[in-house]
Amino acid sequence: MSEARLDVVKGKNFSSAQVGALTDLHRHQFFHPLAKGRGIPGKLFLKEALGMNGMEVSLNKLPAGQGVPFYHQHKAHEELYIFLRGSGQFQIDGEVIEVREGTVIRVAPDGARTWRNHSQEDLYYIVIQARAGSMAAGEIDDGVVCPQKVSWPA
Ligand code: ZN
């Protein structure tokens, strides 16, 4: 299985890519230092490809019957897990939360976390990492409305 490449379109103030169908996420592999050169399919990080510097985002597909075989914490980042499809279980500091489409879980840096898909169908989720305490504002308070009227090229 070869690494699927992202074609990134870059503009002055944006970068954009088509990652394809969630069901094809296994075409992307993540090479974790502890996995000794073995690629972990189904995890696509976006920070580097899109040139982000304030957050990391990954799109994930965890096949039926699989789980993350370790706990992990973070040094400085909080994480948000957004479950899109399928079901499974998430564990933080020994507490278990049932997850399914629509479940969102924020984990503080210190939380020892792991998760598993013990169901019969694949589990899809997005993970967002950002430095804990880094937000300048919440909701729409950082937004500034531009003066120009909305128009679309014909
Ligand atoms: Zn993490």
PDB file of N, CA and C in Angstrom, residues 8-17 50:
ATOM      1  N   VAL A   8      -2.416  19.766  -3.207  1.00  0.00           N
ATOM      2  CA  VAL A   8      -2.814  20.954  -2.462  1.00  0.00           C
ATOM      3  C   VAL A   8      -2.802  22.170  -3.382  1.00  0.00           C
ATOM      4  N   VAL A   9      -3.894  22.892  -3.403  1.00  0.00           N
ATOM      5  CA  VAL A   9      -3.982  24.146  -4.147  1.00  0.00           C
ATOM      6  C   VAL A   9      -3.737  25.269  -3.148  1.00  0.00           C
ATOM      7  N   LYS A  10      -2.743  26.114  -3.471  1.00  0.00           N
ATOM      8  CA  LYS A  10      -2.416  27.193  -2.538  1.00  0.00           C
ATOM      9  C   LYS A  10      -2.710  28.546  -3.146  1.00  0.00           C
ATOM     10  N   GLY A  11      -3.283  29.418  -2.347  1.00  0.00           N
ATOM     11  CA  GLY A  11      -3.509  30.809  -2.723  1.00  0.00           C
ATOM     12  C   GLY A  11      -2.825  31.690  -1.702  1.00  0.00           C
ATOM     13  N   LYS A  12      -2.986  32.996  -1.868  1.00  0.00           N
ATOM     14  CA  LYS A  12      -2.322  33.932  -0.963  1.00  0.00           C
ATOM     15  C   LYS A  12      -2.736  33.670   0.486  1.00  0.00           C
ATOM     16  N   ASN A  13      -4.015  33.412   0.686  1.00  0.00           N
ATOM     17  CA  ASN A  13      -4.512  33.274   2.058  1.00  0.00           C
ATOM     18  C   ASN A  13      -5.239  31.957   2.312  1.00  0.00           C
ATOM     19  N   PHE A  14      -4.917  30.938   1.520  1.00  0.00           N
ATOM     20  CA  PHE A  14      -5.575  29.648   1.756  1.00  0.00           C
ATOM     21  C   PHE A  14      -4.749  28.503   1.196  1.00  0.00           C
ATOM     22  N   SER A  15      -5.079  27.316   1.630  1.00  0.00           N
ATOM     23  CA  SER A  15      -4.597  26.093   0.996  1.00  0.00           C
ATOM     24  C   SER A  15      -5.749  25.108   1.053  1.00  0.00           C
ATOM     25  N   SER A  16      -5.900  24.310  -0.019  1.00  0.00           N
ATOM     26  CA  SER A  16      -7.076  23.471  -0.166  1.00  0.00           C
ATOM     27  C   SER A  16      -6.673  22.135  -0.776  1.00  0.00           C
ATOM     28  N   ALA A  17      -7.331  21.076  -0.359  1.00  0.00           N
ATOM     29  CA  ALA A  17      -7.055  19.771  -0.945  1.00  0.00           C
ATOM     30  C   ALA A  17      -8.319  18.935  -0.915  1.00  0.00           C
ATOM     31  N   LEU A  50      -1.295  21.354   4.535  1.00  0.00           N
ATOM     32  CA  LEU A  50      -2.018  22.610   4.323  1.00  0.00           C
ATOM     33  C   LEU A  50      -1.276  23.822   4.876  1.00  0.00           C
TER      34      LEU A  50
END
